PDB file of C-alpha atoms in Angstrom:
ATOM      1  CA  MET M   1     -30.819 -21.319 -63.004  1.00 77.00           C
ATOM      2  CA  LEU M   2     -33.100 -18.430 -63.721  1.00 77.00           C
ATOM      3  CA  PRO M   3     -36.793 -19.250 -63.543  1.00 81.00           C
ATOM      4  CA  ARG M   4     -38.554 -19.111 -66.904  1.00 83.00           C
ATOM      5  CA  PRO M   5     -42.241 -19.020 -65.911  1.00 85.00           C
ATOM      6  CA  LYS M   6     -43.491 -17.853 -69.329  1.00 90.00           C
ATOM      7  CA  TYR M   7     -42.007 -20.862 -71.102  1.00 89.00           C
ATOM      8  CA  ILE M   8     -42.838 -23.342 -68.338  1.00 90.00           C
ATOM      9  CA  ASP M   9     -46.468 -22.139 -68.369  1.00 91.00           C
ATOM     10  CA  LYS M  10     -46.654 -22.760 -72.114  1.00 92.00           C
ATOM     11  CA  LEU M  11     -45.290 -26.279 -71.634  1.00 91.00           C
ATOM     12  CA  ASN M  12     -47.753 -26.913 -68.806  1.00 91.00           C
ATOM     13  CA  LYS M  13     -50.707 -25.887 -70.979  1.00 93.00           C
ATOM     14  CA  LEU M  14     -49.681 -28.534 -73.508  1.00 90.00           C
ATOM     15  CA  ARG M  15     -48.702 -31.165 -70.956  1.00 91.00           C
ATOM     16  CA  ASP M  16     -50.063 -34.653 -71.596  1.00 88.00           C
ATOM     17  CA  LYS M  17     -51.554 -33.669 -74.955  1.00 89.00           C
ATOM     18  CA  GLN M  18     -50.761 -36.165 -77.689  1.00 85.00           C
ATOM     19  CA  ILE M  19     -48.810 -33.706 -79.822  1.00 85.00           C
ATOM     20  CA  ILE M  20     -45.098 -33.196 -80.255  1.00 84.00           C
ATOM     21  CA  LYS M  21     -43.775 -29.993 -78.758  1.00 84.00           C
ATOM     22  CA  VAL M  22     -40.700 -28.390 -80.313  1.00 84.00           C
ATOM     23  CA  LEU M  23     -38.555 -25.912 -78.413  1.00 86.00           C
ATOM     24  CA  THR M  24     -36.299 -23.970 -80.773  1.00 88.00           C
ATOM     25  CA  GLY M  25     -33.846 -21.121 -80.448  1.00 89.00           C
ATOM     26  CA  VAL M  26     -30.353 -19.981 -81.236  1.00 93.00           C
ATOM     27  CA  ARG M  27     -27.383 -21.585 -79.514  1.00 90.00           C
ATOM     28  CA  ARG M  28     -26.941 -20.691 -75.856  1.00 87.00           C
ATOM     29  CA  SER M  29     -30.441 -19.188 -75.572  1.00 87.00           C
ATOM     30  CA  GLY M  30     -31.537 -21.360 -72.625  1.00 87.00           C
ATOM     31  CA  LYS M  31     -33.426 -24.229 -74.275  1.00 89.00           C
ATOM     32  CA  SER M  32     -31.702 -26.892 -72.166  1.00 89.00           C
ATOM     33  CA  THR M  33     -32.245 -24.837 -69.018  1.00 91.00           C
ATOM     34  CA  ILE M  34     -35.973 -24.558 -69.728  1.00 91.00           C
ATOM     35  CA  LEU M  35     -36.197 -28.321 -70.239  1.00 91.00           C
ATOM     36  CA  LYS M  36     -34.224 -28.973 -67.054  1.00 92.00           C
ATOM     37  CA  LEU M  37     -36.621 -26.715 -65.125  1.00 93.00           C
ATOM     38  CA  TYR M  38     -39.570 -28.520 -66.701  1.00 92.00           C
ATOM     39  CA  GLN M  39     -38.071 -31.896 -65.767  1.00 94.00           C
ATOM     40  CA  GLU M  40     -37.746 -30.756 -62.150  1.00 93.00           C
ATOM     41  CA  GLN M  41     -41.376 -29.656 -62.195  1.00 93.00           C
ATOM     42  CA  LEU M  42     -42.515 -33.004 -63.619  1.00 95.00           C
ATOM     43  CA  LEU M  43     -40.619 -34.866 -60.891  1.00 97.00           C
ATOM     44  CA  LYS M  44     -42.157 -32.674 -58.178  1.00 95.00           C
ATOM     45  CA  ALA M  45     -45.587 -33.405 -59.683  1.00 94.00           C
ATOM     46  CA  GLY M  46     -45.058 -37.141 -59.185  1.00 95.00           C
ATOM     47  CA  VAL M  47     -43.760 -38.194 -62.598  1.00 95.00           C
ATOM     48  CA  LYS M  48     -41.188 -40.941 -62.122  1.00 96.00           C
ATOM     49  CA  GLN M  49     -37.656 -40.457 -63.459  1.00 95.00           C
ATOM     50  CA  GLU M  50     -38.115 -43.588 -65.623  1.00 95.00           C
ATOM     51  CA  GLN M  51     -40.893 -41.773 -67.521  1.00 96.00           C
ATOM     52  CA  ILE M  52     -38.498 -39.008 -68.568  1.00 95.00           C
ATOM     53  CA  GLN M  53     -35.906 -39.592 -71.264  1.00 93.00           C
ATOM     54  CA  VAL M  54     -33.302 -36.924 -71.910  1.00 92.00           C
ATOM     55  CA  LEU M  55     -30.910 -37.485 -74.804  1.00 91.00           C
ATOM     56  CA  ASN M  56     -27.835 -35.333 -75.275  1.00 88.00           C
ATOM     57  CA  PHE M  57     -26.329 -36.020 -78.686  1.00 86.00           C
ATOM     58  CA  GLU M  58     -22.996 -34.673 -77.505  1.00 87.00           C
ATOM     59  CA  ASP M  59     -22.819 -37.838 -75.352  1.00 89.00           C
ATOM     60  CA  LEU M  60     -20.619 -40.318 -77.232  1.00 93.00           C
ATOM     61  CA  GLY M  61     -22.716 -43.155 -75.842  1.00 91.00           C
ATOM     62  CA  LEU M  62     -25.420 -42.102 -78.275  1.00 92.00           C
ATOM     63  CA  ALA M  63     -23.110 -41.975 -81.313  1.00 93.00           C
ATOM     64  CA  THR M  64     -24.778 -45.048 -82.814  1.00 92.00           C
ATOM     65  CA  ILE M  65     -28.087 -43.190 -83.161  1.00 93.00           C
ATOM     66  CA  THR M  66     -27.516 -41.911 -86.672  1.00 93.00           C
ATOM     67  CA  ASP M  67     -31.014 -41.621 -88.129  1.00 93.00           C
ATOM     68  CA  TYR M  68     -34.647 -41.131 -87.156  1.00 94.00           C
ATOM     69  CA  LEU M  69     -35.441 -44.864 -87.098  1.00 96.00           C
ATOM     70  CA  LYS M  70     -32.666 -45.629 -84.608  1.00 95.00           C
ATOM     71  CA  LEU M  71     -33.795 -42.678 -82.485  1.00 93.00           C
ATOM     72  CA  TYR M  72     -37.373 -43.972 -82.540  1.00 93.00           C
ATOM     73  CA  GLN M  73     -36.273 -47.481 -81.569  1.00 95.00           C
ATOM     74  CA  TYR M  74     -34.036 -46.183 -78.771  1.00 94.00           C
ATOM     75  CA  ILE M  75     -36.867 -44.156 -77.230  1.00 93.00           C
ATOM     76  CA  ASP M  76     -39.547 -46.786 -77.887  1.00 95.00           C
ATOM     77  CA  GLN M  77     -37.558 -49.471 -76.021  1.00 95.00           C
ATOM     78  CA  ARG M  78     -37.453 -47.263 -72.926  1.00 94.00           C
ATOM     79  CA  LEU M  79     -41.113 -46.222 -72.754  1.00 94.00           C
ATOM     80  CA  ILE M  80     -43.038 -47.147 -69.609  1.00 95.00           C
ATOM     81  CA  PRO M  81     -46.273 -48.900 -70.681  1.00 95.00           C
ATOM     82  CA  ASP M  82     -49.601 -47.376 -69.611  1.00 94.00           C
ATOM     83  CA  LYS M  83     -47.906 -44.179 -68.369  1.00 93.00           C
ATOM     84  CA  MET M  84     -47.343 -40.794 -69.923  1.00 93.00           C
ATOM     85  CA  ASN M  85     -43.734 -40.615 -71.069  1.00 94.00           C
ATOM     86  CA  TYR M  86     -41.634 -37.538 -71.755  1.00 93.00           C
ATOM     87  CA  ALA M  87     -38.570 -37.334 -73.970  1.00 90.00           C
ATOM     88  CA  TRP M  88     -36.360 -34.616 -75.344  1.00 88.00           C
ATOM     89  CA  CYS M  89     -33.154 -34.472 -77.300  1.00 84.00           C
TER      90      CYS M  89
END
């Protein structure tokens, strides 16, 4: 993986702020790679794997998540209380 310090720095500046961050781009532009790099950085910083939820909607195991309410419930059930949680789809 190529390092993406510009994007990781932007994510770090917004880390732990109570706002939703949206990473957009055309297909095959490296969005998943940036998030994978960020996940590695979070783990190195002491964030536990259980605090990080990564959902890949190409995974057939998630086929039952068909609307925003089901997505919310799926993520909400997996949140670690009293800890900062991270999730991306």
